[in-house]
């Protein structure tokens, strides 16, 4: 029997856990880390191949969709609906994080060693962009520079202008649209080739994470992991499901269609790694190509549900660990602040932790508290990444439905 890609990814995931734990248990820490780093080259190659494809893929799919529409008013209408939904989802995810951390109290129900003042965390909150920086960063000064640096938002902006202009020049534009459509087919074929590497990349990524930390860390952080993953599960299984019910979207069929993308995202802790798979899955699920090409790239900067939930949860956890009570007024202030600051972190490595560090100082909490989370953060990152991918899948379906461009698969 020929194994499907999903089965290969699951096998790679399990084998990575086993090999990583073997390295961690039977070799000295520095040797285990070195072996993990050597294996990691496979996942790094995979992520580079994905980055090679993502920019051209966004450009082709969005330009063709917008050119066929050929109307800036329609683009503006879709944009307003998309950003409106993103802020709605952001509020829900931030509130979910606050509710979960207040109910479960992971910081106060277990004794946590307090990191000493000045502990090096590797997180520089000064890297966070201001809102002005973020707005200016959206607009490219060079399309080719944006492609070279994989600046997805800048590629989206150029594609919008290019698509509208292309749709307005008549017969010449139609011929060029046909060429770009064919180019998109070539890129999707390249995606199929790159995805053959995915199981090996998943194997390498899991081996590296477990070789560095060991599975035993999941026991010492067991309650924290249970609380956070439970919050993510509630958001993914209940809140996103309710949103889909309200909008008449078959949620469980959507998750089934996205299963490969979700597996890749979880295993590599990278939503970008599953970007091409997510596009293909949503189009197959019945979303129009132009809506997918418009909403999904924006979602990767504006609609990271898992990361939003983590920001309020982690800040609340660190406050509890230090015995600092945050009043309801302070928590509401935190929520409103994160609604704004979280939108200015596109392209910043470990962006969630950068914003959390800034939030801690705002409430006079020691920034060293981040060190409490660093050991288990790679595992938490897997959970929040898969939640963000699922959230962007739902966002795309919702906007497609609102635009009357959603044709879901027939019931079995």
Short mmCIF file of C-alpha atoms in Angstrom, two decimals:
data_model
loop_
_atom_site.label_atom_id
_atom_site.label_comp_id
_atom_site.label_asym_id
_atom_site.label_seq_id
_atom_site.Cartn_x
_atom_site.Cartn_y
_atom_site.Cartn_z
CA UNK A 1 0.00 0.00 0.00
CA UNK A 2 1.35 3.42 -1.02
CA UNK A 3 1.67 5.81 1.91
CA UNK A 4 -0.04 9.21 1.64
CA UNK A 5 1.87 12.41 2.43
CA UNK A 6 -0.06 12.69 5.70
CA UNK A 7 1.02 9.20 6.77
CA UNK A 8 4.63 9.95 5.86
CA UNK A 9 4.55 13.14 7.93
CA UNK A 10 3.13 11.28 10.96
CA UNK A 11 5.83 8.60 10.64
CA UNK A 12 8.51 11.29 10.35
CA UNK A 13 7.09 13.03 13.44
CA UNK A 14 7.19 9.85 15.55
CA UNK A 15 10.67 8.80 14.37
CA UNK A 16 11.92 12.33 15.12
CA UNK A 17 10.61 12.08 18.69
CA UNK A 18 12.33 8.72 19.15
CA UNK A 19 15.71 9.74 17.69
CA UNK A 20 15.71 13.09 19.51
CA UNK A 21 15.02 11.41 22.86
CA UNK A 22 17.75 8.85 22.12
CA UNK A 23 20.27 11.65 21.54
CA UNK A 24 19.12 13.45 24.70
CA UNK A 25 19.34 10.37 26.95
CA UNK A 26 22.53 8.70 25.70
CA UNK A 27 24.81 11.61 24.82
CA UNK A 28 26.25 14.54 26.75
CA UNK A 29 24.17 17.74 26.34
CA UNK A 30 26.68 19.46 24.06
CA UNK A 31 26.95 16.34 21.86
CA UNK A 32 23.15 15.96 21.75
CA UNK A 33 22.77 19.62 20.74
CA UNK A 34 25.43 19.22 18.07
CA UNK A 35 23.76 16.10 16.62
CA UNK A 36 20.39 17.86 16.65
CA UNK A 37 21.91 20.85 14.83
CA UNK A 38 23.37 18.56 12.15
CA UNK A 39 20.01 16.86 11.56
CA UNK A 40 18.24 20.24 11.50
CA UNK A 41 19.85 21.12 8.16
CA UNK A 42 17.11 19.09 6.42
CA UNK A 43 14.31 21.19 7.93
CA UNK A 44 16.25 24.38 7.16
CA UNK A 45 16.53 23.33 3.50
CA UNK A 46 12.78 22.63 3.41
CA UNK A 47 11.93 26.05 4.87
CA UNK A 48 14.24 27.74 2.37
CA UNK A 49 12.51 25.92 -0.50
CA UNK A 50 9.13 27.04 0.85
CA UNK A 51 10.31 30.66 1.12
CA UNK A 52 11.54 30.38 -2.48
CA UNK A 53 7.99 29.57 -3.59
CA UNK A 54 5.77 31.68 -1.31
CA UNK A 55 6.44 35.13 -2.82
CA UNK A 56 5.83 34.17 -6.49
CA UNK A 57 2.81 32.10 -5.43
CA UNK A 58 1.18 35.04 -3.61
CA UNK A 59 1.91 37.35 -6.56
CA UNK A 60 0.45 35.03 -9.22
CA UNK A 61 -2.71 33.99 -7.35
CA UNK A 62 -3.56 37.50 -6.17
CA UNK A 63 -2.80 39.27 -9.47
CA UNK A 64 -4.96 36.87 -11.48
CA UNK A 65 -7.85 37.15 -9.00
CA UNK A 66 -7.75 40.95 -8.80
CA UNK A 67 -7.21 41.40 -12.57
CA UNK A 68 -10.32 39.35 -13.31
CA UNK A 69 -12.20 41.55 -10.86
CA UNK A 70 -10.62 44.78 -12.15
CA UNK A 71 -12.31 47.02 -9.57
CA UNK A 72 -10.62 48.93 -6.72
CA UNK A 73 -14.00 49.34 -4.95
CA UNK A 74 -14.37 45.58 -4.70
CA UNK A 75 -10.81 45.29 -3.39
CA UNK A 76 -11.57 47.92 -0.75
CA UNK A 77 -14.78 46.15 0.26
CA UNK A 78 -13.02 42.81 0.66
CA UNK A 79 -10.18 44.50 2.56
CA UNK A 80 -12.53 46.13 5.08
CA UNK A 81 -14.37 42.84 5.69
CA UNK A 82 -11.06 41.00 6.10
CA UNK A 83 -9.51 43.45 8.59
CA UNK A 84 -12.83 43.62 10.48
CA UNK A 85 -12.88 39.85 10.88
CA UNK A 86 -9.21 39.80 11.91
CA UNK A 87 -9.82 42.24 14.77
CA UNK A 88 -12.87 40.27 15.86
CA UNK A 89 -10.79 37.06 15.97
CA UNK A 90 -7.95 38.89 17.75
CA UNK A 91 -10.30 40.00 20.55
CA UNK A 92 -11.65 36.46 20.92
CA UNK A 93 -8.17 34.90 21.11
CA UNK A 94 -6.81 37.51 23.56
CA UNK A 95 -9.86 37.12 25.81
CA UNK A 96 -9.57 33.31 25.65
CA UNK A 97 -5.95 33.52 26.84
CA UNK A 98 -6.92 35.76 29.76
CA UNK A 99 -9.86 33.58 30.81
CA UNK A 100 -7.83 30.36 30.67
CA UNK A 101 -4.87 31.73 32.68
CA UNK A 102 -7.23 33.22 35.32
CA UNK A 103 -9.23 30.01 35.72
CA UNK A 104 -6.34 27.51 35.69
CA UNK A 105 -3.76 29.67 37.59
CA UNK A 106 -0.67 27.79 36.25
CA UNK A 107 1.72 30.37 37.72
CA UNK A 108 0.45 30.24 41.30
CA UNK A 109 -0.45 26.54 41.66
CA UNK A 110 3.16 25.43 41.15
CA UNK A 111 6.37 26.75 42.69
CA UNK A 112 8.53 28.26 39.94
CA UNK A 113 12.20 29.23 40.42
CA UNK A 114 12.45 32.98 39.89
CA UNK A 115 15.13 33.93 37.33
CA UNK A 116 17.75 36.29 38.77
CA UNK A 117 17.71 39.95 37.78
CA UNK A 118 19.59 40.48 34.54
CA UNK A 119 19.11 36.89 33.34
CA UNK A 120 19.87 36.72 29.61
CA UNK A 121 16.72 35.76 27.69
CA UNK A 122 17.84 36.55 24.14
CA UNK A 123 14.66 38.61 23.72
CA UNK A 124 15.04 42.30 22.89
CA UNK A 125 11.73 44.12 23.24
CA UNK A 126 13.23 47.10 21.42
CA UNK A 127 12.96 45.06 18.19
CA UNK A 128 9.19 45.47 18.24
CA UNK A 129 8.05 47.94 15.61
CA UNK A 130 5.93 50.96 16.39
CA UNK A 131 2.63 51.34 14.56
CA UNK A 132 4.21 54.02 12.36
CA UNK A 133 7.10 51.68 11.46
CA UNK A 134 4.66 48.91 10.64
CA UNK A 135 2.46 51.09 8.40
CA UNK A 136 5.50 52.35 6.46
CA UNK A 137 6.89 48.82 6.23
CA UNK A 138 3.73 47.60 4.46
CA UNK A 139 4.50 49.69 1.37
CA UNK A 140 7.43 48.46 -0.76
CA UNK A 141 10.09 50.75 -2.17
CA UNK A 142 11.08 47.92 -4.54
CA UNK A 143 9.01 44.94 -5.65
CA UNK A 144 12.11 42.87 -6.37
CA UNK A 145 13.53 43.67 -2.95
CA UNK A 146 10.21 42.55 -1.39
CA UNK A 147 10.41 39.28 -3.35
CA UNK A 148 14.05 38.74 -2.42
CA UNK A 149 13.36 39.32 1.29
CA UNK A 150 10.02 37.46 1.24
CA UNK A 151 8.08 40.46 2.57
CA UNK A 152 4.60 39.05 2.06
CA UNK A 153 2.63 42.20 2.94
CA UNK A 154 4.69 44.27 0.52
CA UNK A 155 4.15 41.66 -2.21
CA UNK A 156 0.40 41.84 -1.52
CA UNK A 157 0.37 45.65 -1.91
CA UNK A 158 2.28 45.53 -5.23
CA UNK A 159 0.06 42.67 -6.46
CA UNK A 160 -3.09 44.69 -5.71
CA UNK A 161 -1.92 47.64 -7.80
CA UNK A 162 -0.56 45.41 -10.56
CA UNK A 163 -3.74 43.31 -10.69
CA UNK A 164 -6.09 46.31 -10.90
CA UNK A 165 -3.90 47.93 -13.59
CA UNK A 166 -3.75 44.67 -15.53
CA UNK A 167 -7.51 44.28 -15.47
CA UNK A 168 -8.01 47.79 -16.82
CA UNK A 169 -5.96 47.59 -20.04
CA UNK A 170 -8.27 45.39 -22.10
CA UNK A 171 -7.08 42.73 -24.52
CA UNK A 172 -3.37 43.10 -23.75
CA UNK A 173 -4.15 42.59 -20.07
CA UNK A 174 -6.18 39.43 -20.79
CA UNK A 175 -3.25 37.88 -22.66
CA UNK A 176 -0.89 38.65 -19.78
CA UNK A 177 -3.40 37.30 -17.24
CA UNK A 178 -3.38 34.02 -19.14
CA UNK A 179 0.44 33.92 -18.94
CA UNK A 180 0.42 34.57 -15.17
CA UNK A 181 -2.25 31.86 -14.70
CA UNK A 182 0.04 29.39 -16.46
CA UNK A 183 2.94 30.55 -14.32
CA UNK A 184 0.85 29.86 -11.21
CA UNK A 185 0.27 26.29 -12.42
CA UNK A 186 4.03 25.82 -12.79
CA UNK A 187 4.60 27.11 -9.24
CA UNK A 188 1.94 24.75 -7.84
CA UNK A 189 3.76 21.90 -9.61
CA UNK A 190 6.95 23.02 -7.86
CA UNK A 191 5.02 22.93 -4.56
CA UNK A 192 4.26 19.24 -5.19
CA UNK A 193 7.98 18.55 -5.62
CA UNK A 194 8.94 20.50 -2.49
CA UNK A 195 6.29 18.70 -0.42
CA UNK A 196 8.07 15.42 -1.05
CA UNK A 197 10.73 16.76 1.34
CA UNK A 198 8.15 17.57 4.07
CA UNK A 199 8.24 14.22 5.96
CA UNK A 200 12.04 14.41 6.21
CA UNK A 201 11.83 18.06 7.33
CA UNK A 202 9.31 17.11 10.04
CA UNK A 203 11.60 14.27 11.17
CA UNK A 204 14.57 16.65 11.37
CA UNK A 205 12.63 19.41 13.16
CA UNK A 206 11.31 17.06 15.86
CA UNK A 207 14.70 15.41 16.32
CA UNK A 208 16.31 18.81 16.90
CA UNK A 209 13.72 20.07 19.41
CA UNK A 210 13.71 16.87 21.49
CA UNK A 211 17.51 16.46 21.34
CA UNK A 212 17.89 19.96 22.80
CA UNK A 213 15.22 19.78 25.52
CA UNK A 214 14.24 16.14 25.99
CA UNK A 215 10.69 14.92 26.46
CA UNK A 216 11.17 15.02 30.24
CA UNK A 217 10.70 18.80 30.14
CA UNK A 218 7.06 18.14 29.27
CA UNK A 219 6.62 16.49 32.68
CA UNK A 220 8.14 19.35 34.71
CA UNK A 221 6.02 21.82 32.73
CA UNK A 222 3.09 19.42 32.54
CA UNK A 223 0.38 21.58 34.13
CA UNK A 224 1.43 24.71 32.23
CA UNK A 225 1.41 22.75 28.96
CA UNK A 226 -1.97 21.24 29.79
CA UNK A 227 -3.49 24.66 30.54
CA UNK A 228 -2.12 26.38 27.44
CA UNK A 229 -2.78 23.52 25.02
CA UNK A 230 -6.25 23.19 26.54
CA UNK A 231 -6.87 26.88 25.79
CA UNK A 232 -5.69 26.42 22.20
CA UNK A 233 -7.87 23.33 21.84
CA UNK A 234 -10.90 25.22 23.17
CA UNK A 235 -10.31 28.06 20.72
CA UNK A 236 -9.75 25.71 17.78
CA UNK A 237 -12.49 23.17 18.50
CA UNK A 238 -15.19 25.37 20.06
CA UNK A 239 -14.77 29.04 19.10
CA UNK A 240 -13.73 28.51 15.47
CA UNK A 241 -16.43 25.84 15.15
CA UNK A 242 -19.11 28.29 16.40
CA UNK A 243 -17.88 30.95 13.94
CA UNK A 244 -18.23 28.40 11.14
CA UNK A 245 -21.72 27.31 12.30
CA UNK A 246 -22.90 30.95 12.29
CA UNK A 247 -21.55 31.40 8.75
CA UNK A 248 -22.77 28.04 7.41
CA UNK A 249 -19.29 26.58 6.88
CA UNK A 250 -18.70 22.82 7.40
CA UNK A 251 -15.86 23.18 9.91
CA UNK A 252 -14.89 19.54 10.37
CA UNK A 253 -14.65 19.07 6.60
CA UNK A 254 -12.41 22.15 6.50
CA UNK A 255 -10.08 20.68 9.14
CA UNK A 256 -9.98 17.41 7.22
CA UNK A 257 -8.95 19.30 4.08
CA UNK A 258 -6.30 21.22 6.03
CA UNK A 259 -4.87 18.19 7.84
CA UNK A 260 -1.58 18.07 5.93
CA UNK A 261 -1.02 21.82 6.36
CA UNK A 262 -1.81 21.56 10.09
CA UNK A 263 0.57 18.62 10.55
CA UNK A 264 3.41 20.41 8.78
CA UNK A 265 2.79 23.60 10.79
CA UNK A 266 2.71 21.72 14.09
CA UNK A 267 5.84 19.71 13.39
CA UNK A 268 7.98 22.57 12.08
CA UNK A 269 6.42 25.31 14.29
CA UNK A 270 6.25 27.40 11.11
CA UNK A 271 3.01 28.59 9.53
CA UNK A 272 5.01 29.64 6.47
CA UNK A 273 6.05 26.01 5.92
CA UNK A 274 2.45 25.04 5.21
CA UNK A 275 1.49 28.16 3.24
CA UNK A 276 1.35 26.50 -0.23
CA UNK A 277 -0.54 23.52 1.17
CA UNK A 278 -3.03 25.84 2.88
CA UNK A 279 -3.69 27.72 -0.38
CA UNK A 280 -4.28 24.48 -2.28
CA UNK A 281 -6.52 23.06 0.47
CA UNK A 282 -8.72 26.17 0.71
CA UNK A 283 -9.19 26.38 -3.06
CA UNK A 284 -10.11 22.69 -3.12
CA UNK A 285 -12.51 23.33 -0.25
CA UNK A 286 -14.43 25.87 -2.32
CA UNK A 287 -12.90 29.29 -1.61
CA UNK A 288 -12.25 31.43 -4.68
CA UNK A 289 -8.61 31.87 -5.69
CA UNK A 290 -8.70 35.67 -5.43
CA UNK A 291 -10.12 35.59 -1.88
CA UNK A 292 -7.54 32.98 -0.83
CA UNK A 293 -4.73 34.99 -2.41
CA UNK A 294 -5.87 38.18 -0.66
CA UNK A 295 -6.94 37.00 2.82
CA UNK A 296 -4.34 34.33 3.57
CA UNK A 297 -1.17 36.47 3.14
CA UNK A 298 -2.74 39.25 5.24
CA UNK A 299 -3.69 36.69 7.87
CA UNK A 300 -0.08 35.69 8.37
CA UNK A 301 0.61 39.18 9.74
CA UNK A 302 -2.76 40.28 11.13
CA UNK A 303 -4.53 37.12 12.28
CA UNK A 304 -2.21 34.93 14.37
CA UNK A 305 -4.85 33.56 16.75
CA UNK A 306 -2.50 31.15 18.54
CA UNK A 307 0.10 33.85 19.16
CA UNK A 308 -2.54 36.31 20.41
CA UNK A 309 -3.82 33.75 22.91
CA UNK A 310 -0.24 33.07 24.03
CA UNK A 311 0.48 36.75 24.69
CA UNK A 312 -2.23 37.21 27.32
CA UNK A 313 -1.75 33.70 28.73
CA UNK A 314 2.04 34.05 29.12
CA UNK A 315 1.84 37.55 30.63
CA UNK A 316 -0.75 36.35 33.16
CA UNK A 317 1.34 33.25 33.95
CA UNK A 318 4.50 35.28 34.66
CA UNK A 319 2.54 37.71 36.87
CA UNK A 320 1.17 34.74 38.86
CA UNK A 321 4.64 33.18 39.16
CA UNK A 322 5.92 36.41 40.75
CA UNK A 323 2.87 36.75 42.97
CA UNK A 324 1.69 39.95 41.28
CA UNK A 325 -2.07 40.41 41.09
CA UNK A 326 -3.33 42.04 37.91
CA UNK A 327 -6.64 43.80 38.48
CA UNK A 328 -9.50 43.52 36.01
CA UNK A 329 -8.77 47.07 34.88
CA UNK A 330 -5.10 46.20 34.25
CA UNK A 331 -6.05 43.07 32.32
CA UNK A 332 -8.46 45.02 30.11
CA UNK A 333 -5.70 47.60 29.51
CA UNK A 334 -3.34 44.76 28.58
CA UNK A 335 -5.88 43.34 26.15
CA UNK A 336 -6.48 46.70 24.45
CA UNK A 337 -2.74 47.40 24.27
CA UNK A 338 -1.98 44.00 22.71
CA UNK A 339 -4.72 44.54 20.13
CA UNK A 340 -2.59 47.39 18.76
CA UNK A 341 1.01 46.34 19.44
CA UNK A 342 0.51 42.79 18.18
CA UNK A 343 -0.15 44.12 14.67
CA UNK A 344 3.33 45.64 14.40
CA UNK A 345 5.43 42.48 14.72
CA UNK A 346 5.48 41.09 11.18
CA UNK A 347 8.86 39.63 10.32
CA UNK A 348 10.29 39.79 13.86
CA UNK A 349 11.84 36.46 14.99
CA UNK A 350 10.10 34.99 18.07
CA UNK A 351 7.63 37.84 17.74
CA UNK A 352 5.30 36.67 20.52
CA UNK A 353 8.09 36.73 23.10
CA UNK A 354 9.22 40.18 21.95
CA UNK A 355 5.74 41.61 22.55
CA UNK A 356 5.36 39.74 25.86
CA UNK A 357 8.67 41.22 27.09
CA UNK A 358 7.40 44.72 26.26
CA UNK A 359 4.07 44.04 28.00
CA UNK A 360 5.81 42.83 31.17
CA UNK A 361 7.74 46.08 31.58
CA UNK A 362 4.53 48.05 31.03
CA UNK A 363 3.01 46.42 34.14
CA UNK A 364 6.24 46.62 36.20
CA UNK A 365 6.85 42.88 35.91
CA UNK A 366 10.45 41.64 35.57
CA UNK A 367 11.34 40.97 31.92
CA UNK A 368 13.51 38.09 33.18
CA UNK A 369 10.24 36.21 33.74
CA UNK A 370 10.39 35.30 30.04
CA UNK A 371 13.13 32.83 31.04
CA UNK A 372 10.43 30.72 32.76
CA UNK A 373 8.98 29.94 29.33
CA UNK A 374 12.09 29.60 27.16
CA UNK A 375 12.70 25.93 27.92
CA UNK A 376 9.27 24.81 26.82
CA UNK A 377 8.58 27.54 24.24
CA UNK A 378 9.46 25.36 21.19
CA UNK A 379 6.68 22.95 22.19
CA UNK A 380 4.22 25.77 22.93
CA UNK A 381 5.13 27.29 19.56
CA UNK A 382 3.93 24.13 17.79
CA UNK A 383 0.51 24.48 19.37
CA UNK A 384 0.07 28.18 18.72
CA UNK A 385 1.26 27.81 15.10
CA UNK A 386 -1.30 25.15 14.24
CA UNK A 387 -4.06 27.24 15.86
CA UNK A 388 -3.03 30.26 13.78
CA UNK A 389 -3.15 28.21 10.55
CA UNK A 390 -6.61 26.86 11.42
CA UNK A 391 -7.76 30.40 12.27
CA UNK A 392 -6.58 31.75 8.93
CA UNK A 393 -8.33 28.89 7.15
CA UNK A 394 -11.60 29.85 8.85
CA UNK A 395 -11.00 33.57 8.11
CA UNK A 396 -10.58 32.83 4.40
CA UNK A 397 -13.75 30.73 4.30
CA UNK A 398 -15.75 33.39 6.18
CA UNK A 399 -14.69 36.22 3.84
CA UNK A 400 -15.36 33.97 0.82
CA UNK A 401 -18.85 33.29 2.20
CA UNK A 402 -19.52 36.99 2.81
CA UNK A 403 -18.46 37.73 -0.76
CA UNK A 404 -20.69 34.96 -2.19
CA UNK A 405 -17.62 33.15 -3.54
CA UNK A 406 -17.73 30.02 -1.43
CA UNK A 407 -18.72 26.68 -2.95
CA UNK A 408 -18.17 24.02 -0.26
CA UNK A 409 -17.91 20.35 -1.14
CA UNK A 410 -21.13 18.38 -1.23
CA UNK A 411 -22.03 16.42 1.89
CA UNK A 412 -20.86 12.81 1.90
#
